[in-house]
Amino acid sequence: MKNTVIINKEFVLGAIEKDVWGSFIEHMGRAVYDGIYEPAHPLADEQGFRKDVMDAVRALHVPKVRYPGGNFLSGYDWRDGIGKDRPVRLDLAWGQLETNEVGLHEFCGWAEKVGAEVMMSVNMGTGTPKDAAQLVEYCNHEKGTAISDLRRRNGREKPFGIKTWCIGNEMDGDWQICALTAEEYGRKAAETAKMMRWVDKDIELVVCGSSTPDQKTYPAWDRIVLQHTYDYVDYLSMHRYYTYPDDTQNVGDFLSSHTDFDAFIKTVAATADYVKGYKRSKKRMKISVDEWNVWHTKPAPNRVDVHNDCDEARWTVGARRLENIYDLADALTMAGMACTLINNADRVKMGCLAQLVNVIAPIFTEVGGGMSKQTIYYPYAMAIAHAKGVALRTVVCGEKMESCYGDSEKVYTACAYEDGTYALFAINKTAEEQICDLDFQVTPVRMTERTQLTGKLHDYNCLEAPERIVPQKVAAEGKAERLHTVRLPAYSFTLLCFAEEK
Ligand code: AHR
């Protein structure tokens, strides 16, 4: 099949912020306990954190990690995770025990070791505006108050200096501890935001938008919440996970999830712009897609492990929850979502792949054992490394494919441009090879790198076979030309780098 892809460096969509490629660690399942933290593991450091996991996270260059939840957040008291006495609590969100062995200081220490900033979240379920403001004070106020001096006594003299703060999590969901209506949440979030910013004027704030377009309240929720909070916050959050849309397990539908994701982002942006107009505001609300990924909740023939049942191992610590073993189809779908973030770079300024370790995650560990990189690790790593600078709008001329989300490209693309270098991402969503004529229109370019992720659609990586699906480097052509022809293998994700001649 033949396609033409037009890439023109004048077609700038917007700056790609590095924070779009953040991730997320929640106190749940084996993300923290028996994930990043396993003091009895032979590779644990003096604080109990696994060095092999830290190496894998460091190698990714994850810019920011959202913490400590997720649904867990809405029942969490940050004071339980500081000082010497750490109470064991029931975590009502996931039916697990929270030992509080890992809390604020420990997590911020881990984040410093892996070179990531912390994106902290404040509890809007059982928590109050005062709890939230005092957490900002504890983290960011230098000294001389009871709360900042408590931090110093707890071993951290300098403030943590946390810049980005989420005001609650998915407060529209009836699964949320103390869920709120849009009016209730909007009012509470506005008052909380005011207090938090009065403590530290330099922080940036993220307000909860609709957790999913499946919520009945979507998109009115976003409008109402923003009507209350528009002047006080910097980002509106959205969350999105994809699985096969129905039991037929149609791969074409699944790989076309990016079409639906794009529509979701554009609707949320339009809703925010409505409020901007309504308020005669000059501010353009940024979007934080602070949970996105593939998440299968049901076992399927090609799926080896989902562990979605939270009644399993009730009131224990570090049980398997929300563990997905990802295959190539999952990696391609997730890569499509990453391309959609690039293609909406004008609005999406922050993001978190949910999550980072064990729980629906690119990094998978065994207790006392090894660590493997899941298939989705690689598109994530490729995006962090190459999707920077500005996003260019690419145009694909070629046959379309039908899907339950509407017609969409057989080859889905996104392109980043920085300092004379193009990084073109291309997903072949079909079972046949796709030939693409790339037309750079403005300048001749030389191909400098070609890396592709492909293989059998339902192959996955595991500890016994960690490299079934890994990126392969293919020889890149050396000539500077305006037109290049590339062949994309069936079911593949390809990164093509090109440099302008100086
Ligand atoms: O990431 C897993 C869960 O998904 C989070 O706790 C919640 O915010 C979302 O529903």
XYZ file of C-alpha atoms and ligand atoms in Angstrom:
512
model
C 0.000 0.000 0.000
C 1.254 3.443 -0.920
C 0.934 6.580 1.214
C 2.332 10.078 0.969
C 3.311 11.821 4.165
C 3.816 15.577 4.001
C 6.138 17.081 6.571
C 6.684 20.814 6.509
C 8.606 22.630 9.207
C 6.392 25.686 8.744
C 3.355 23.708 9.966
C 4.095 24.190 13.655
C 1.416 22.971 16.049
C 3.073 24.024 19.285
C 5.982 23.451 21.652
C 6.349 19.940 23.030
C 6.918 20.360 26.757
C 9.212 17.765 28.284
C 6.656 17.319 31.098
C 4.300 15.654 28.612
C 6.418 12.533 29.110
C 5.978 12.224 32.876
C 4.806 9.089 34.650
C 2.964 8.023 37.770
C 3.549 5.968 40.916
C 0.571 5.232 43.134
C 0.526 3.508 46.494
C -1.200 0.454 45.137
C -0.512 -3.144 44.242
C 3.195 -3.666 43.633
C 4.037 -0.152 42.473
C 5.646 1.054 45.696
C 5.863 -1.995 47.976
C 7.610 -4.858 46.163
C 8.019 -2.540 43.173
C 10.315 0.443 43.542
C 10.770 -0.410 47.245
C 11.866 -3.872 48.314
C 14.315 -3.660 51.210
C 14.970 -7.430 51.268
C 15.942 -7.544 47.593
C 19.638 -8.204 46.908
C 19.752 -5.056 44.773
C 18.112 -2.774 47.364
C 20.044 0.347 48.350
C 20.407 1.625 51.917
C 16.886 3.166 51.749
C 15.336 -0.074 50.476
C 14.860 1.041 46.850
C 15.728 -1.395 44.072
C 18.758 -0.234 42.132
C 17.854 -2.174 38.970
C 14.475 -0.389 38.866
C 16.078 2.980 39.522
C 18.555 2.343 36.689
C 15.712 1.555 34.279
C 13.790 4.704 35.299
C 16.924 6.853 35.131
C 17.712 5.515 31.655
C 14.263 6.625 30.507
C 14.850 10.232 31.689
C 11.320 10.456 33.081
C 10.920 14.199 33.783
C 8.177 14.072 36.440
C 6.424 11.443 38.529
C 2.913 12.009 39.841
C 2.442 10.753 43.436
C 0.881 9.262 45.649
C -2.339 8.567 43.689
C -4.660 7.894 41.967
C -7.669 6.670 43.848
C -5.452 6.000 46.858
C -5.000 9.750 47.270
C -8.599 10.409 48.289
C -8.235 8.573 51.613
C -4.598 9.436 52.307
C -3.326 11.649 55.104
C 0.172 12.833 54.199
C 0.982 13.175 57.890
C 0.878 9.358 58.186
C 3.926 9.204 55.909
C 6.287 11.519 57.825
C 8.251 11.195 61.072
C 9.040 8.108 63.085
C 5.597 6.710 63.851
C 4.023 5.312 60.741
C 0.513 3.984 61.349
C -0.780 1.027 59.390
C -4.064 2.030 57.729
C -6.804 0.472 55.664
C -6.678 1.831 52.138
C -10.334 1.867 51.161
C -9.619 2.706 47.530
C -7.945 -0.599 46.707
C -8.785 -2.766 49.743
C -5.161 -3.030 50.770
C -3.081 -2.271 53.843
C -0.950 0.848 53.804
C 2.043 0.540 56.122
C 3.271 4.067 55.396
C 6.848 2.792 55.365
C 7.273 4.859 52.239
C 6.032 8.429 52.612
C 6.865 11.918 51.463
C 10.574 12.023 52.360
C 11.286 8.541 51.065
C 9.491 9.094 47.776
C 11.062 12.504 47.165
C 14.453 10.910 47.913
C 13.741 8.188 45.343
C 12.676 10.774 42.761
C 15.893 12.721 43.296
C 17.895 9.538 42.753
C 16.162 8.798 39.449
C 16.426 12.420 38.316
C 12.686 13.128 38.192
C 10.636 15.940 39.680
C 7.682 15.049 41.905
C 4.198 16.056 40.793
C 2.471 16.019 44.166
C -1.246 15.482 44.668
C -3.456 16.707 47.499
C -6.410 14.761 48.864
C -9.782 16.268 47.921
C -11.793 13.250 49.142
C -11.317 13.060 52.910
C -8.792 15.923 52.862
C -9.473 19.613 53.457
C -8.133 22.803 51.881
C -6.164 23.326 55.088
C -4.489 19.882 54.806
C -3.510 20.757 51.242
C -2.108 24.181 52.114
C -0.172 22.714 55.028
C 1.339 20.080 52.736
C 2.599 22.869 50.473
C 4.001 24.584 53.561
C 5.666 21.374 54.730
C 7.269 20.800 51.326
C 8.098 24.302 50.156
C 8.326 26.772 53.042
C 11.916 27.446 54.098
C 11.659 27.570 57.910
C 10.369 29.316 60.998
C 6.857 27.849 61.175
C 5.693 24.804 63.102
C 5.100 22.882 59.890
C 8.272 23.788 57.994
C 10.355 23.212 61.123
C 8.746 19.789 61.472
C 10.123 18.936 58.019
C 13.556 20.059 59.147
C 13.332 17.926 62.281
C 12.320 15.027 60.074
C 15.658 15.282 58.313
C 15.090 17.611 55.384
C 16.557 21.039 55.970
C 16.052 22.537 52.524
C 12.501 22.647 51.151
C 11.572 19.978 48.630
C 10.584 22.806 46.283
C 7.740 20.934 44.597
C 6.409 22.955 41.694
C 3.448 21.016 40.292
C 0.412 20.066 42.377
C -2.733 18.134 41.471
C -5.871 19.147 43.348
C -7.403 15.727 43.947
C -7.949 12.774 41.656
C -10.927 11.780 39.499
C -13.394 13.490 41.819
C -16.209 12.846 39.304
C -16.024 9.061 39.745
C -18.401 7.223 42.071
C -15.456 4.866 42.776
C -13.653 7.778 44.385
C -13.544 8.055 48.190
C -15.853 11.017 48.945
C -16.610 11.782 45.287
C -18.114 15.212 44.698
C -20.464 16.847 42.265
C -18.954 19.319 39.822
C -20.314 22.241 41.841
C -18.996 20.844 45.126
C -15.598 20.014 43.692
C -15.305 23.269 41.749
C -15.900 25.319 44.908
C -13.609 23.180 47.056
C -10.842 23.150 44.433
C -11.013 26.932 44.011
C -10.674 27.576 47.749
C -7.917 24.970 48.012
C -6.027 26.481 45.087
C -6.193 29.940 46.650
C -4.795 28.688 49.938
C -2.064 26.605 48.317
C -0.913 29.523 46.208
C -0.996 31.904 49.158
C 1.513 29.552 50.809
C 3.717 29.434 47.695
C 2.943 31.772 44.804
C 5.296 29.933 42.440
C 3.513 26.581 42.326
C 1.455 25.424 39.350
C -1.904 23.766 39.869
C -3.827 21.055 38.086
C -7.581 20.763 38.575
C -9.501 17.508 37.967
C -11.360 17.342 34.693
C -13.478 14.393 33.640
C -11.764 11.144 34.507
C -13.122 9.537 31.352
C -15.571 10.481 28.596
C -17.639 7.471 29.746
C -18.756 9.465 32.773
C -22.314 10.753 32.453
C -21.151 14.138 33.742
C -18.678 14.623 30.846
C -18.089 17.286 29.514
C -20.357 19.429 31.718
C -18.094 18.554 34.659
C -15.117 20.263 32.997
C -17.133 23.380 32.236
C -18.568 23.724 35.743
C -15.276 22.998 37.483
C -13.464 25.527 35.305
C -16.142 28.140 35.875
C -15.169 27.961 39.553
C -11.421 27.549 39.176
C -10.309 29.088 35.859
C -8.468 32.018 37.434
C -6.692 29.915 40.044
C -5.322 26.937 38.127
C -2.904 26.319 35.252
C -3.952 22.913 33.948
C -7.118 20.901 33.490
C -6.478 17.203 33.948
C -7.856 14.322 31.880
C -7.357 10.569 32.113
C -7.748 7.948 29.406
C -7.107 4.213 29.160
C -7.840 1.959 26.191
C -8.606 -1.709 25.849
C -10.249 -3.660 23.032
C -13.563 -1.837 22.606
C -15.620 -5.036 22.613
C -15.400 -8.790 22.995
C -14.606 -9.320 19.308
C -11.051 -8.211 20.155
C -10.796 -6.435 16.802
C -7.179 -5.332 16.462
C -7.974 -2.582 13.929
C -10.401 -0.996 16.391
C -7.892 -1.255 19.218
C -5.052 0.237 17.149
C -7.377 3.101 16.152
C -7.893 4.161 19.784
C -5.812 7.245 18.986
C -8.779 8.597 16.968
C -10.999 8.551 20.020
C -8.222 9.928 22.235
C -7.762 12.848 19.844
C -11.503 13.615 19.934
C -11.475 13.494 23.755
C -8.573 15.968 23.972
C -10.177 18.308 21.455
C -13.524 18.272 23.279
C -11.862 19.043 26.608
C -9.866 21.871 24.969
C -13.060 23.263 23.404
C -14.824 23.126 26.771
C -11.934 24.999 28.397
C -12.071 27.577 25.593
C -15.795 28.034 26.166
C -15.054 28.975 29.786
C -12.215 31.259 28.630
C -14.711 33.111 26.433
C -17.386 33.139 29.122
C -14.947 34.673 31.580
C -13.395 37.054 29.026
C -10.096 35.596 30.206
C -6.800 36.076 28.401
C -5.440 32.824 29.790
C -5.462 29.668 27.661
C -5.994 26.641 29.891
C -3.328 23.958 29.464
C -4.239 20.278 29.530
C -2.517 17.692 31.711
C -3.207 14.150 30.515
C -1.954 12.821 33.796
C -3.095 9.222 33.321
C -2.901 7.543 29.914
C -2.114 4.040 28.781
C -3.520 0.721 27.662
C -5.306 -1.076 30.497
C -7.017 -4.446 30.066
C -9.361 -5.347 32.866
C -10.512 -8.708 31.544
C -8.490 -11.816 30.805
C -8.421 -12.776 27.129
C -6.924 -15.686 25.206
C -3.868 -13.701 24.181
C -3.426 -12.082 27.553
C -1.333 -13.865 30.123
C -1.911 -11.725 33.166
C -4.325 -9.000 34.119
C -4.732 -9.238 37.909
C -7.487 -6.708 38.007
C -9.461 -8.204 40.873
C -9.006 -6.052 43.935
C -10.845 -8.447 46.233
C -7.918 -10.801 45.757
C -5.640 -10.557 48.760
C -7.780 -8.045 50.611
C -5.984 -6.134 53.393
C -2.515 -7.203 52.407
C 0.512 -5.217 51.250
C 2.053 -5.511 47.800
C -0.469 -7.882 46.184
C -0.719 -8.115 42.398
C -3.240 -5.522 41.282
C -3.793 -4.076 37.819
C -0.847 -5.969 36.389
C -0.973 -6.237 32.617
C 1.580 -8.068 30.538
C 1.701 -6.032 27.358
C 2.056 -7.431 23.846
C 3.018 -5.712 20.596
C -0.599 -4.696 19.888
C -0.655 -2.920 23.251
C 2.635 -1.170 22.478
C 1.316 0.028 19.103
C -1.893 1.324 20.681
C 0.067 3.063 23.387
C 2.427 4.499 20.738
C -0.673 5.841 18.951
C -1.663 7.628 22.153
C 1.868 9.077 22.439
C 1.592 10.361 18.846
C -1.763 11.927 19.721
C -0.140 13.799 22.618
C 2.413 15.175 20.125
C -0.353 16.016 17.645
C -2.090 18.040 20.377
C 1.076 19.715 21.630
C -0.585 23.110 21.393
C -2.888 22.146 24.307
C -1.387 19.157 26.099
C 1.469 20.538 28.152
C 1.805 17.832 30.765
C 1.214 14.099 30.862
C 1.796 10.975 32.928
C 2.033 7.501 31.513
C 0.094 5.484 34.096
C 1.861 3.914 35.694
C 5.631 3.275 35.928
C 6.335 0.041 37.813
C 4.267 -3.209 37.908
C 0.817 -1.561 37.990
C -0.164 -1.178 34.277
C 3.466 -0.295 33.730
C 6.415 -0.367 31.341
C 8.731 -1.803 34.037
C 7.913 -5.172 35.552
C 9.626 -6.794 38.543
C 9.484 -10.060 40.419
C 9.798 -10.114 44.199
C 13.344 -11.150 45.039
C 13.936 -11.620 41.323
C 14.639 -9.811 38.102
C 13.152 -6.945 36.178
C 11.939 -6.752 32.596
C 11.029 -4.021 30.183
C 7.561 -4.481 28.779
C 6.739 -3.790 25.130
C 5.283 -0.376 26.035
C 8.607 0.654 27.587
C 10.070 1.210 24.120
C 7.608 3.653 22.498
C 7.712 5.567 25.789
C 11.528 5.677 25.741
C 11.546 6.700 22.058
C 9.054 9.505 22.720
C 10.986 10.860 25.717
C 14.253 10.792 23.782
C 13.017 12.223 20.461
C 9.699 14.041 20.846
C 11.045 17.465 21.718
C 11.204 20.935 20.244
C 8.000 21.686 18.381
C 5.333 19.395 16.994
C 4.693 19.621 13.256
C 1.333 18.819 11.723
C 1.863 15.906 9.336
C -0.574 15.060 6.561
C -0.974 11.445 5.456
C -2.532 10.875 2.044
C -3.444 7.236 1.650
C -6.160 4.675 2.092
C -8.137 4.896 5.297
C -9.310 2.031 7.488
C -12.658 1.677 9.162
C -12.876 1.343 12.916
C -15.504 1.621 15.613
C -14.121 5.115 16.247
C -14.650 6.158 12.609
C -12.325 6.117 9.610
C -8.675 6.671 10.374
C -5.257 6.472 8.759
C -3.658 3.105 8.086
C -0.381 4.821 8.849
C -0.630 7.152 11.823
C 2.167 9.714 12.220
C 3.482 12.499 14.426
C 6.563 14.634 13.986
C 8.836 16.644 16.264
C 11.299 19.225 14.987
C 14.228 20.783 16.824
C 17.385 22.516 15.581
C 17.230 21.225 12.028
C 16.342 17.678 13.124
C 13.060 15.904 12.451
C 11.834 12.923 14.471
C 9.012 11.282 12.558
C 6.998 8.593 14.354
C 4.946 6.276 12.145
C 2.641 3.423 13.131
C 1.622 0.881 10.543
C -1.724 -0.338 11.890
C -2.224 -2.975 9.202
C -1.191 -6.555 8.520
C 0.559 -5.532 5.260
C 3.704 -3.566 4.618
C 2.981 0.129 3.954
C 5.136 2.129 1.562
C 5.420 5.796 2.470
C 6.723 8.589 0.261
C 7.889 11.250 2.687
C 7.783 14.747 1.255
C 9.734 17.256 3.343
C 8.611 20.105 1.063
C 10.867 22.855 2.354
C 14.386 21.422 2.646
C 16.399 18.379 1.617
C 17.061 16.158 4.614
C 19.349 13.224 5.339
C 18.086 10.196 7.217
C 20.201 9.714 10.345
C 18.334 7.020 12.256
C 15.711 4.414 11.664
C 14.476 2.336 14.591
C 11.490 0.044 14.484
C 9.458 -1.979 16.930
C 7.718 -4.891 15.278
C 7.174 -8.641 15.528
C 4.259 -10.945 16.214
C 1.210 -8.992 17.294
C 0.652 -10.951 20.497
C 4.248 -11.486 21.533
C 5.274 -10.001 24.866
C 8.420 -9.705 26.960
C 8.880 -11.453 30.295
C 11.707 -12.404 32.614
C 12.307 -15.646 30.720
C 12.169 -13.931 27.305
C 12.955 -10.266 27.928
C 13.796 -9.340 24.330
C 11.033 -10.730 22.150
C 9.808 -7.246 21.303
C 12.626 -4.710 21.353
C 13.471 -1.872 18.956
C 15.704 -2.788 16.025
C 17.975 -0.274 14.337
C 17.797 -0.431 10.553
C 20.487 1.098 8.326
C 19.562 4.719 7.507
C 20.155 6.104 4.000
C 22.737 8.868 3.790
C 21.657 11.142 0.897
C 20.088 14.578 1.460
C 16.834 14.726 -0.486
C 13.437 16.322 -0.274
C 11.646 13.039 -0.999
C 12.342 9.748 0.750
C 10.579 6.430 0.391
C 10.365 4.099 3.382
C 8.738 0.714 3.849
C 6.982 0.234 7.157
C 6.653 -3.413 8.201
C 3.218 -4.794 9.063
C 2.164 -3.893 12.605
C 5.097 -1.680 13.466
C 6.122 1.511 15.207
C 8.995 3.285 13.493
C 11.105 6.270 14.469
C 12.753 8.022 11.529
C 15.209 10.836 12.233
C 16.257 13.271 9.520
C 18.717 16.172 9.589
C 18.729 19.238 7.381
C 21.955 19.866 5.515
C 23.850 22.712 7.190
O -3.978 4.150 37.479
C -4.926 3.330 38.102
C -6.171 4.096 38.551
O -6.853 4.548 37.417
C -5.928 5.348 39.351
O -5.811 5.088 40.705
C -7.152 6.166 39.087
O -6.898 7.531 39.145
C -7.611 5.699 37.740
O -8.957 5.382 37.729
